[in-house]
Short mmCIF file of C-alpha atoms in Angstrom, two decimals:
data_model
loop_
_atom_site.label_atom_id
_atom_site.label_comp_id
_atom_site.label_asym_id
_atom_site.label_seq_id
_atom_site.Cartn_x
_atom_site.Cartn_y
_atom_site.Cartn_z
CA MET A 1 107.64 -199.79 -317.75
CA ALA A 2 109.18 -196.43 -318.56
CA LYS A 3 111.07 -196.14 -321.77
CA VAL A 4 113.29 -193.43 -323.20
CA TRP A 5 113.31 -192.82 -326.94
CA LEU A 6 116.34 -191.11 -328.46
CA VAL A 7 114.81 -189.58 -331.55
CA GLY A 8 116.45 -187.90 -334.54
CA ALA A 9 114.75 -184.60 -335.37
CA GLY A 10 116.40 -184.39 -338.78
CA PRO A 11 118.35 -181.48 -340.25
CA GLY A 12 115.90 -178.66 -339.57
CA ALA A 13 112.83 -178.69 -341.81
CA PRO A 14 109.92 -180.04 -339.75
CA ASP A 15 108.72 -182.26 -342.61
CA LEU A 16 112.05 -184.07 -342.75
CA LEU A 17 111.07 -185.78 -339.51
CA THR A 18 110.19 -189.48 -339.88
CA LEU A 19 106.60 -190.66 -339.40
CA ARG A 20 107.75 -192.72 -336.39
CA ALA A 21 109.40 -189.73 -334.76
CA ALA A 22 106.32 -187.56 -335.30
CA ARG A 23 104.03 -190.14 -333.66
CA LEU A 24 106.34 -190.54 -330.67
CA ILE A 25 106.61 -186.78 -330.12
CA GLU A 26 102.82 -186.46 -330.29
CA ARG A 27 102.45 -189.10 -327.56
CA ALA A 28 105.37 -188.00 -325.36
CA ASP A 29 104.85 -187.26 -321.67
CA VAL A 30 108.08 -185.32 -321.49
CA LEU A 31 110.23 -183.98 -324.30
CA PHE A 32 113.90 -183.02 -323.98
CA TYR A 33 115.15 -181.15 -327.01
CA ASP A 34 118.35 -179.68 -328.45
CA ALA A 35 118.89 -176.05 -329.42
CA LEU A 36 118.62 -176.68 -333.17
CA VAL A 37 115.28 -178.52 -333.19
CA HIS A 38 112.61 -176.59 -335.12
CA PRO A 39 109.82 -175.01 -333.02
CA ASP A 40 107.17 -176.68 -335.21
CA THR A 41 108.65 -180.06 -334.36
CA ILE A 42 108.56 -179.29 -330.65
CA ALA A 43 104.97 -178.09 -331.05
CA LEU A 44 103.95 -181.59 -332.19
CA ALA A 45 104.19 -182.59 -328.53
CA ARG A 46 100.62 -181.83 -327.47
CA HIS A 47 100.69 -182.58 -323.78
CA ALA A 48 104.38 -183.12 -322.99
CA GLU A 49 106.41 -181.19 -320.50
CA LYS A 50 108.99 -179.56 -322.78
CA ILE A 51 112.54 -179.18 -321.55
CA PRO A 52 115.29 -177.46 -323.55
CA VAL A 53 118.72 -179.00 -323.01
CA GLY A 54 120.37 -177.29 -325.93
CA LYS A 55 124.08 -177.21 -326.36
CA ARG A 56 125.57 -175.19 -329.13
CA CYS A 57 129.08 -173.91 -329.54
CA GLY A 58 129.37 -173.26 -325.82
CA ARG A 59 126.83 -170.45 -326.02
CA HIS A 60 124.19 -172.16 -323.98
CA SER A 61 125.23 -175.42 -322.51
CA THR A 62 123.77 -177.97 -320.17
CA ALA A 63 126.48 -180.35 -319.05
CA GLN A 64 126.11 -183.83 -320.53
CA THR A 65 126.16 -185.59 -317.16
CA PHE A 66 123.33 -183.35 -316.00
CA ILE A 67 121.30 -184.24 -319.12
CA ASN A 68 121.93 -187.93 -318.46
CA LYS A 69 120.69 -187.53 -314.89
CA ARG A 70 117.56 -185.68 -315.98
CA LEU A 71 116.70 -188.41 -318.50
CA VAL A 72 117.00 -191.07 -315.79
CA ASP A 73 114.88 -189.01 -313.40
CA ALA A 74 112.22 -188.39 -316.06
CA ALA A 75 111.98 -192.11 -316.81
CA SER A 76 111.12 -192.78 -313.18
CA ARG A 77 108.24 -190.29 -313.29
CA HIS A 78 106.84 -190.67 -316.83
CA GLU A 79 105.94 -193.49 -319.19
CA LEU A 80 107.07 -192.07 -322.51
CA VAL A 81 110.18 -189.93 -322.47
CA VAL A 82 111.42 -188.53 -325.79
CA ARG A 83 114.92 -187.14 -326.13
CA LEU A 84 114.93 -185.23 -329.40
CA LYS A 85 118.32 -184.64 -331.01
CA GLY A 86 119.16 -182.61 -334.10
CA GLY A 87 119.97 -184.69 -337.19
CA ASP A 88 120.58 -188.35 -336.43
CA PRO A 89 121.17 -189.29 -332.80
CA MET A 90 124.03 -191.69 -333.60
CA LEU A 91 126.23 -189.20 -335.49
CA PHE A 92 128.06 -186.60 -333.40
CA GLY A 93 125.23 -186.53 -330.88
CA ARG A 94 126.86 -188.00 -327.77
CA ALA A 95 124.04 -190.53 -327.80
CA GLN A 96 126.21 -193.30 -326.39
CA GLU A 97 126.68 -191.42 -323.14
CA GLU A 98 122.92 -191.11 -322.72
CA ILE A 99 122.28 -194.73 -323.75
CA ASP A 100 124.89 -195.99 -321.30
CA ALA A 101 123.59 -193.84 -318.43
CA LEU A 102 120.04 -195.10 -319.00
CA ALA A 103 121.19 -198.71 -319.34
CA ARG A 104 123.11 -198.46 -316.05
CA ALA A 105 119.88 -197.25 -314.42
CA GLY A 106 118.02 -200.25 -315.87
CA ILE A 107 115.90 -198.10 -318.19
CA GLU A 108 114.93 -199.35 -321.62
CA VAL A 109 116.13 -197.18 -324.51
CA GLU A 110 115.18 -197.21 -328.16
CA VAL A 111 116.71 -195.09 -330.91
CA VAL A 112 114.85 -193.63 -333.89
CA PRO A 113 117.19 -192.58 -336.69
CA GLY A 114 116.98 -189.16 -338.32
CA ILE A 115 118.14 -187.44 -341.50
CA THR A 116 121.66 -186.25 -340.86
CA ALA A 117 122.82 -182.82 -342.10
CA ALA A 118 125.21 -184.28 -344.70
CA LEU A 119 122.37 -186.03 -346.52
CA ALA A 120 120.15 -182.96 -346.36
CA ALA A 121 123.03 -180.89 -347.78
CA SER A 122 123.62 -183.41 -350.56
CA ALA A 123 119.92 -183.35 -351.48
CA SER A 124 119.83 -179.55 -351.58
CA LEU A 125 122.99 -179.35 -353.65
CA GLY A 126 121.65 -181.96 -356.06
CA VAL A 127 125.04 -183.68 -355.79
CA SER A 128 125.25 -187.33 -354.86
CA LEU A 129 127.93 -188.03 -352.23
CA THR A 130 128.82 -191.24 -354.02
CA ARG A 131 129.04 -191.58 -357.75
CA ARG A 132 129.90 -194.34 -360.14
CA ALA A 133 133.56 -194.40 -361.16
CA LEU A 134 134.25 -191.25 -359.11
CA SER A 135 133.29 -191.76 -355.47
CA ARG A 136 132.86 -195.08 -353.78
CA SER A 137 133.25 -193.83 -350.20
CA VAL A 138 132.10 -190.94 -348.06
CA THR A 139 133.40 -189.97 -344.63
CA PHE A 140 131.61 -187.92 -341.99
CA VAL A 141 133.99 -186.37 -339.50
CA THR A 142 134.24 -183.67 -336.89
CA PRO A 143 137.62 -182.17 -336.06
CA ARG A 144 138.73 -181.35 -332.55
CA ILE A 145 141.59 -178.95 -332.83
CA GLY A 146 143.90 -177.93 -330.03
CA GLU A 147 142.65 -180.50 -327.54
CA ASN A 148 145.84 -182.52 -327.23
CA GLU A 149 144.55 -184.77 -329.94
CA PRO A 150 146.63 -185.65 -333.01
CA SER A 151 145.18 -184.12 -336.16
CA SER A 152 145.63 -187.52 -337.85
CA ASN A 153 142.44 -188.61 -336.04
CA TRP A 154 140.34 -186.53 -338.37
CA VAL A 155 142.74 -185.68 -341.25
CA ARG A 156 143.44 -189.27 -342.33
CA PRO A 157 139.83 -190.30 -342.93
CA VAL A 158 139.17 -187.08 -344.88
CA LEU A 159 142.19 -187.70 -347.11
CA ALA A 160 141.37 -191.37 -347.63
CA ALA A 161 137.73 -190.99 -348.63
CA ASP A 162 136.52 -189.95 -352.07
CA THR A 163 134.02 -187.53 -350.53
CA ALA A 164 134.18 -186.01 -347.05
CA VAL A 165 131.68 -184.08 -344.98
CA ILE A 166 133.01 -182.11 -342.03
CA TYR A 167 130.51 -181.33 -339.28
CA MET A 168 130.95 -178.42 -336.88
CA GLY A 169 134.05 -177.21 -338.68
CA ALA A 170 133.27 -173.74 -340.05
CA GLY A 171 134.64 -172.00 -336.96
CA GLN A 172 137.98 -173.74 -337.42
CA ALA A 173 138.29 -173.38 -341.18
CA ASP A 174 141.82 -172.01 -340.95
CA ALA A 175 143.20 -174.95 -338.98
CA ILE A 176 141.21 -177.40 -341.13
CA SER A 177 142.43 -176.15 -344.48
CA SER A 178 146.03 -175.89 -343.22
CA ALA A 179 146.03 -179.43 -341.86
CA LEU A 180 144.44 -180.92 -344.98
CA ILE A 181 146.78 -179.12 -347.39
CA GLU A 182 149.88 -179.91 -345.29
CA ASN A 183 148.90 -183.56 -345.39
CA GLY A 184 148.57 -183.66 -349.14
CA MET A 185 145.04 -182.70 -350.12
CA ARG A 186 145.07 -180.65 -353.29
CA PRO A 187 144.28 -176.96 -352.70
CA SER A 188 142.05 -177.14 -355.80
CA THR A 189 139.79 -179.78 -354.21
CA PRO A 190 136.21 -178.60 -354.74
CA VAL A 191 134.43 -177.48 -351.58
CA ALA A 192 130.84 -176.62 -350.77
CA LEU A 193 129.62 -175.07 -347.54
CA VAL A 194 125.97 -175.65 -346.77
CA GLU A 195 124.51 -173.52 -344.02
CA SER A 196 121.14 -174.27 -342.39
CA ALA A 197 120.50 -177.24 -344.68
CA SER A 198 116.77 -177.79 -345.41
CA LEU A 199 115.62 -174.52 -343.78
CA PRO A 200 114.23 -171.51 -345.70
CA GLU A 201 117.38 -169.54 -344.90
CA GLU A 202 119.65 -172.28 -346.33
CA SER A 203 122.65 -170.98 -348.26
CA HIS A 204 125.42 -172.53 -350.35
CA ARG A 205 128.98 -171.42 -350.97
CA PHE A 206 131.25 -173.04 -353.54
CA GLY A 207 134.98 -172.83 -353.95
CA THR A 208 138.15 -174.77 -353.38
CA LEU A 209 139.99 -175.94 -350.32
CA ALA A 210 142.47 -173.09 -350.87
CA GLY A 211 139.63 -170.62 -350.34
CA LEU A 212 137.93 -172.38 -347.45
CA VAL A 213 138.78 -169.73 -344.86
CA ALA A 214 137.12 -166.93 -346.83
CA LEU A 215 134.09 -169.08 -347.58
CA ALA A 216 133.68 -169.98 -343.92
CA ALA A 217 134.13 -166.37 -342.84
CA SER A 218 131.12 -165.40 -344.94
CA THR A 219 128.74 -167.83 -343.23
CA GLY A 220 126.25 -166.73 -340.62
CA ALA A 221 125.07 -168.19 -337.34
CA GLY A 222 123.42 -171.33 -338.76
CA PRO A 223 124.95 -174.80 -338.59
CA VAL A 224 127.36 -175.46 -341.46
CA VAL A 225 128.61 -178.64 -343.09
CA ILE A 226 131.69 -178.56 -345.30
CA VAL A 227 131.60 -180.99 -348.23
CA LEU A 228 134.87 -181.82 -350.02
CA GLY A 229 135.47 -183.90 -353.11
CA GLU A 230 135.50 -184.29 -356.86
CA VAL A 231 131.74 -185.04 -356.92
CA LEU A 232 131.31 -181.27 -356.57
CA ARG A 233 133.47 -180.19 -359.49
CA GLU A 234 130.71 -179.79 -362.06
CA GLN A 235 128.66 -177.64 -359.70
CA LEU A 236 131.41 -175.08 -359.35
CA ALA A 237 131.81 -171.90 -361.31
CA PRO A 238 133.72 -172.00 -364.62
CA SER A 239 136.52 -170.16 -362.83
CA LEU A 240 137.14 -173.29 -360.82
CA ALA A 241 137.31 -175.53 -363.89
CA THR A 242 139.99 -173.16 -365.19
CA LEU A 243 141.81 -173.39 -361.88
CA GLY A 244 141.75 -177.19 -362.08
CA GLN A 245 143.21 -177.09 -365.59
CA THR A 246 145.88 -174.66 -364.52
CA GLU A 247 146.88 -177.01 -361.73
CA LYS A 248 146.98 -179.95 -364.13
CA LYS A 249 149.27 -177.98 -366.40
CA MET A 250 151.51 -177.07 -363.49
CA ALA A 251 151.64 -180.69 -362.40
CA ALA A 252 152.41 -181.87 -365.94
CA MET B 1 105.85 -177.57 -365.29
CA ALA B 2 106.63 -181.23 -364.70
CA LYS B 3 108.96 -182.06 -361.89
CA VAL B 4 110.69 -185.25 -360.83
CA TRP B 5 111.28 -185.94 -357.17
CA LEU B 6 114.03 -188.37 -356.18
CA VAL B 7 112.79 -189.54 -352.83
CA GLY B 8 114.48 -191.65 -350.17
CA ALA B 9 112.24 -194.45 -348.96
CA GLY B 10 114.38 -195.14 -345.91
CA PRO B 11 115.81 -198.47 -344.75
CA GLY B 12 112.67 -200.59 -344.93
CA ALA B 13 110.18 -199.88 -342.13
CA PRO B 14 107.36 -197.83 -343.65
CA ASP B 15 107.26 -195.45 -340.66
CA LEU B 16 110.91 -194.48 -341.19
CA LEU B 17 109.79 -192.52 -344.22
CA THR B 18 109.90 -188.73 -343.78
CA LEU B 19 106.70 -186.71 -343.61
CA ARG B 20 107.72 -184.92 -346.82
CA ALA B 21 108.27 -188.18 -348.67
CA ALA B 22 104.91 -189.55 -347.52
CA ARG B 23 103.05 -186.46 -348.75
CA LEU B 24 104.78 -186.56 -352.13
CA ILE B 25 104.02 -190.26 -352.64
CA GLU B 26 100.37 -189.65 -351.75
CA ARG B 27 100.13 -186.95 -354.42
CA ALA B 28 102.24 -188.66 -357.11
CA ASP B 29 100.89 -189.16 -360.63
CA VAL B 30 103.46 -191.81 -361.37
CA LEU B 31 105.70 -193.71 -358.98
CA PHE B 32 108.91 -195.52 -359.95
CA TYR B 33 110.21 -197.72 -357.16
CA ASP B 34 113.17 -199.95 -356.32
CA ALA B 35 113.00 -203.63 -355.37
CA LEU B 36 113.59 -203.02 -351.66
CA VAL B 37 110.85 -200.44 -351.06
CA HIS B 38 108.20 -201.71 -348.61
CA PRO B 39 104.76 -202.53 -350.12
CA ASP B 40 103.05 -200.31 -347.50
CA THR B 41 105.14 -197.37 -348.71
CA ILE B 42 104.17 -198.00 -352.32
CA ALA B 43 100.52 -198.31 -351.22
CA LEU B 44 100.62 -194.69 -349.99
CA ALA B 45 100.41 -193.70 -353.66
CA ARG B 46 96.63 -193.56 -354.00
CA HIS B 47 96.17 -192.74 -357.64
CA ALA B 48 99.66 -193.10 -359.14
CA GLU B 49 100.68 -195.40 -361.94
CA LYS B 50 103.17 -197.65 -360.12
CA ILE B 51 106.23 -198.86 -362.00
CA PRO B 52 108.81 -201.24 -360.51
CA VAL B 53 112.35 -200.55 -361.71
CA GLY B 54 114.05 -202.65 -359.10
CA LYS B 55 117.64 -203.64 -359.36
CA ARG B 56 119.06 -206.04 -356.87
CA CYS B 57 122.18 -208.14 -357.08
CA GLY B 58 121.61 -208.71 -360.77
CA ARG B 59 118.58 -210.85 -360.09
CA HIS B 60 116.09 -208.52 -361.65
CA SER B 61 117.60 -205.57 -363.35
CA THR B 62 116.37 -202.70 -365.42
CA ALA B 63 119.32 -201.02 -367.08
CA GLN B 64 120.09 -197.60 -365.63
CA THR B 65 119.94 -195.83 -368.99
CA PHE B 66 116.47 -197.27 -369.56
CA ILE B 67 115.35 -196.01 -366.12
CA ASN B 68 116.72 -192.55 -366.97
CA LYS B 69 114.76 -192.55 -370.23
CA ARG B 70 111.54 -193.64 -368.55
CA LEU B 71 111.88 -190.82 -365.98
CA VAL B 72 112.29 -188.26 -368.74
CA ASP B 73 109.31 -189.69 -370.65
CA ALA B 74 107.13 -189.72 -367.53
CA ALA B 75 107.94 -186.06 -366.84
CA SER B 76 106.59 -185.12 -370.26
CA ARG B 77 103.27 -186.84 -369.55
CA HIS B 78 102.71 -186.22 -365.81
CA GLU B 79 102.97 -183.33 -363.40
CA LEU B 80 104.31 -185.05 -360.32
CA VAL B 81 106.76 -187.88 -360.90
CA VAL B 82 108.21 -189.61 -357.83
CA ARG B 83 111.29 -191.82 -358.12
CA LEU B 84 111.43 -193.75 -354.86
CA LYS B 85 114.82 -195.18 -353.91
CA GLY B 86 115.72 -197.42 -350.98
CA GLY B 87 117.58 -195.68 -348.14
CA ASP B 88 118.89 -192.25 -349.09
CA PRO B 89 119.01 -191.38 -352.79
CA MET B 90 122.45 -189.78 -352.58
CA LEU B 91 124.29 -192.76 -351.08
CA PHE B 92 125.02 -195.69 -353.41
CA GLY B 93 121.84 -195.01 -355.35
CA ARG B 94 123.16 -193.89 -358.76
CA ALA B 95 121.11 -190.76 -358.24
CA GLN B 96 123.59 -188.57 -360.12
CA GLU B 97 122.97 -190.43 -363.37
CA GLU B 98 119.23 -189.82 -363.04
CA ILE B 99 119.69 -186.17 -361.99
CA ASP B 100 122.03 -185.52 -364.93
CA ALA B 101 119.74 -187.21 -367.46
CA LEU B 102 116.76 -185.16 -366.26
CA ALA B 103 118.79 -181.95 -366.21
CA ARG B 104 119.93 -182.58 -369.79
CA ALA B 105 116.27 -182.92 -370.77
CA GLY B 106 115.49 -179.60 -369.07
CA ILE B 107 113.39 -181.22 -366.35
CA GLU B 108 113.40 -179.87 -362.83
CA VAL B 109 114.57 -182.33 -360.17
CA GLU B 110 114.33 -182.16 -356.42
CA VAL B 111 115.80 -184.64 -353.94
CA VAL B 112 114.23 -185.67 -350.63
CA PRO B 113 116.73 -187.33 -348.30
CA GLY B 114 116.01 -190.63 -346.56
CA ILE B 115 117.29 -192.66 -343.63
CA THR B 116 120.24 -194.65 -344.88
CA ALA B 117 120.73 -198.28 -343.80
CA ALA B 118 123.86 -197.50 -341.74
CA LEU B 119 121.92 -195.17 -339.47
CA ALA B 120 119.03 -197.61 -339.13
CA ALA B 121 121.53 -200.33 -338.22
CA SER B 122 123.23 -198.09 -335.67
CA ALA B 123 119.86 -197.28 -334.07
CA SER B 124 118.87 -200.95 -333.86
CA LEU B 125 122.22 -201.96 -332.40
CA GLY B 126 122.04 -199.14 -329.86
CA VAL B 127 125.62 -198.29 -330.80
CA SER B 128 126.53 -194.78 -331.84
CA LEU B 129 128.76 -194.69 -334.92
CA THR B 130 130.72 -191.83 -333.41
CA ARG B 131 131.71 -191.64 -329.79
CA ARG B 132 133.63 -189.23 -327.66
CA ALA B 133 137.32 -190.07 -327.36
CA LEU B 134 136.83 -193.25 -329.43
CA SER B 135 135.37 -192.45 -332.84
CA ARG B 136 135.43 -189.08 -334.50
CA SER B 137 134.85 -190.31 -338.05
CA VAL B 138 132.66 -192.79 -339.87
CA THR B 139 133.03 -193.97 -343.46
CA PHE B 140 130.33 -195.45 -345.67
CA VAL B 141 131.75 -197.48 -348.51
CA THR B 142 130.85 -200.09 -351.07
CA PRO B 143 133.56 -202.35 -352.48
CA ARG B 144 133.77 -203.34 -356.11
CA ILE B 145 135.95 -206.37 -356.31
CA GLY B 146 137.35 -207.86 -359.47
CA GLU B 147 136.33 -205.01 -361.74
CA ASN B 148 139.80 -203.80 -362.68
CA GLU B 149 139.63 -201.35 -359.84
CA PRO B 150 142.39 -201.09 -357.24
CA SER B 151 141.24 -202.29 -353.82
CA SER B 152 142.80 -199.14 -352.34
CA ASN B 153 139.70 -197.26 -353.54
CA TRP B 154 137.64 -198.83 -350.81
CA VAL B 155 140.24 -200.28 -348.41
CA ARG B 156 141.99 -197.00 -347.58
CA PRO B 157 138.90 -195.16 -346.31
CA VAL B 158 137.87 -198.17 -344.21
CA LEU B 159 141.31 -198.35 -342.59
CA ALA B 160 141.52 -194.59 -342.02
CA ALA B 161 138.14 -194.10 -340.36
CA ASP B 162 137.38 -194.91 -336.73
CA THR B 163 134.12 -196.61 -337.72
CA ALA B 164 133.26 -198.05 -341.14
CA VAL B 165 130.02 -199.27 -342.64
CA ILE B 166 130.27 -201.43 -345.75
CA TYR B 167 127.19 -201.53 -347.97
CA MET B 168 126.45 -204.41 -350.34
CA GLY B 169 129.45 -206.37 -349.12
CA ALA B 170 128.11 -209.57 -347.55
CA GLY B 171 128.42 -211.53 -350.79
CA GLN B 172 132.10 -210.63 -351.00
CA ALA B 173 133.03 -211.16 -347.37
CA ASP B 174 136.02 -213.34 -348.21
CA ALA B 175 137.67 -210.77 -350.47
CA ILE B 176 136.77 -207.96 -348.06
CA SER B 177 138.26 -209.55 -344.96
CA SER B 178 141.39 -210.64 -346.86
CA ALA B 179 141.99 -207.17 -348.28
CA LEU B 180 141.42 -205.41 -344.94
CA ILE B 181 143.66 -207.77 -342.95
CA GLU B 182 146.41 -207.72 -345.61
CA ASN B 183 146.39 -203.93 -345.42
CA GLY B 184 146.79 -203.84 -341.69
CA MET B 185 143.37 -203.94 -340.05
CA ARG B 186 143.49 -206.04 -336.89
CA PRO B 187 141.75 -209.40 -337.23
CA SER B 188 140.24 -208.75 -333.79
CA THR B 189 138.43 -205.62 -334.99
CA PRO B 190 134.82 -205.90 -333.79
CA VAL B 191 132.28 -206.49 -336.52
CA ALA B 192 128.49 -206.43 -336.64
CA LEU B 193 126.36 -207.57 -339.55
CA VAL B 194 122.88 -206.11 -339.63
CA GLU B 195 120.46 -207.77 -342.03
CA SER B 196 117.13 -206.19 -343.02
CA ALA B 197 117.66 -203.19 -340.70
CA SER B 198 114.39 -201.78 -339.31
CA LEU B 199 112.20 -204.64 -340.62
CA PRO B 200 110.49 -207.26 -338.41
CA GLU B 201 112.88 -209.92 -339.74
CA GLU B 202 115.96 -207.83 -338.81
CA SER B 203 118.86 -209.88 -337.44
CA HIS B 204 122.27 -209.08 -335.94
CA ARG B 205 125.49 -211.03 -335.98
CA PHE B 206 128.52 -210.07 -333.91
CA GLY B 207 132.11 -211.19 -334.19
CA THR B 208 135.49 -210.05 -335.39
CA LEU B 209 136.98 -209.29 -338.76
CA ALA B 210 138.75 -212.68 -338.60
CA GLY B 211 135.33 -214.37 -338.53
CA LEU B 212 133.61 -212.19 -341.12
CA VAL B 213 133.29 -214.91 -343.75
CA ALA B 214 131.41 -217.28 -341.44
CA LEU B 215 129.17 -214.46 -340.19
CA ALA B 216 128.31 -213.41 -343.74
CA ALA B 217 127.66 -217.00 -344.81
CA SER B 218 124.96 -217.27 -342.14
CA THR B 219 122.96 -214.28 -343.44
CA GLY B 220 119.84 -214.70 -345.53
CA ALA B 221 118.47 -212.91 -348.56
CA GLY B 222 117.90 -209.50 -346.93
CA PRO B 223 120.18 -206.50 -347.47
CA VAL B 224 123.16 -206.51 -345.11
CA VAL B 225 125.42 -203.77 -343.82
CA ILE B 226 128.76 -204.63 -342.21
CA VAL B 227 129.81 -202.32 -339.37
CA LEU B 228 133.44 -202.35 -338.24
CA GLY B 229 135.10 -200.55 -335.37
CA GLU B 230 135.92 -200.26 -331.71
CA VAL B 231 132.55 -198.62 -330.97
CA LEU B 232 131.15 -202.17 -331.13
CA ARG B 233 133.48 -203.79 -328.64
CA GLU B 234 131.23 -203.58 -325.59
CA GLN B 235 128.32 -205.09 -327.49
CA LEU B 236 130.23 -208.24 -328.29
CA ALA B 237 130.17 -211.49 -326.38
CA PRO B 238 132.55 -211.94 -323.43
CA SER B 239 134.53 -214.32 -325.63
CA LEU B 240 135.49 -211.39 -327.79
CA ALA B 241 136.64 -209.30 -324.83
CA THR B 242 138.89 -212.23 -323.93
CA LEU B 243 140.15 -212.36 -327.50
CA GLY B 244 140.97 -208.64 -327.35
CA GLN B 245 142.89 -209.12 -324.11
CA THR B 246 144.78 -212.05 -325.55
CA GLU B 247 145.80 -209.94 -328.48
CA LYS B 248 146.91 -207.11 -326.19
CA LYS B 249 149.05 -209.58 -324.24
CA MET B 250 150.57 -210.91 -327.44
CA ALA B 251 151.31 -207.36 -328.59
CA ALA B 252 152.91 -206.46 -325.23
#
């Protein structure tokens, strides 16, 4: 019986792969992989046919329905098919479309979780996303702007949570900061941008929501997560603490 | 220079540990571990002094300040100290208190992320927490009920997000379902309870928010996450689909 494994490749660093994922990749007959999977991770597949199906920011894109079809085809020709996805497959990975397509074709699917970028970013920053008496909730969200979708779909959960992590948002920093501030988020909310979390070229930028656009403009071509919330305040520069006090005085 | 590593042990299954975590545990001089870490994971530590500091539901508890002190002490006597925490260290793990205590003592700390229970549960269910056109946000939250804390601290993010995962909530199912329904969440919202995610004894329970109390009462002694949201609807029994239609008719 053929089986397709949807496997999380983690945030980037090859040693942030799980033991289970590593063993599956080593045994795979065919390996489909996303654009952001590390070459060393792909190289673990010793005898697999390796097929890039990367999608990233529209630069190089294989349509999702075509990926689904290729997975079904591969399962009819191979015993162990691994579909390797950046981060965790079940967060912003369009995994459900692949699971459903395989299920409709009567093919067994199993999912192996991976370290998602938000948790890698939190580890690198040394800042816990939750924190006693300060943050009891964390939201992961990705905004779609200008697609006939109300901004409330992504703004509300960001405003409601104590800590928020925005995936795939750096390119839309202007619309994001405008929408959040218009809807009541304080411009002095601490912000961290983590680019290429867990990789040697990882970089961090700290500031406030008011300065998000400039922070985002200074990032490079790596994937970026935007972290927002009071858990970050102590990590920020003294200038920010001053800013926070100024705002408190203004509000008083 | 001594260094303390805060390491995520993942959700339970020993092979859902990361490669980095496994290598660190193998090399550790001393290993502090939580109650829910798998014995096979602890056994990876070949020559370490192994110290249980498990806290779970008040049953067996080592006060957090005492754990902090022991970590600082260990770093003065050993080169490689590993503090192994269930799931991911930065989610509901009180990691910040340990990081801050070590930083105050001038001890270097590094965090290794782990697979959090919500992602293990999502993988086992075969249900993506986010989904195109249905769920753009997911919130992880833990409620504290009856501790002089307004319920809005945890209710608001659950209501605002498309998908929510409640950690450490099964014992308070009654208060949780009451608070969510009172604040406007539909009683027909699909719910899944995943107990002991990723372990051989893992079990799933499906239903609706209206039936949460009965579902929670049927769980055992393993850790439980409660998943809420429309992403679960197709996984539910046909009876639930009927319930949803009935509600739609009543609303029409």
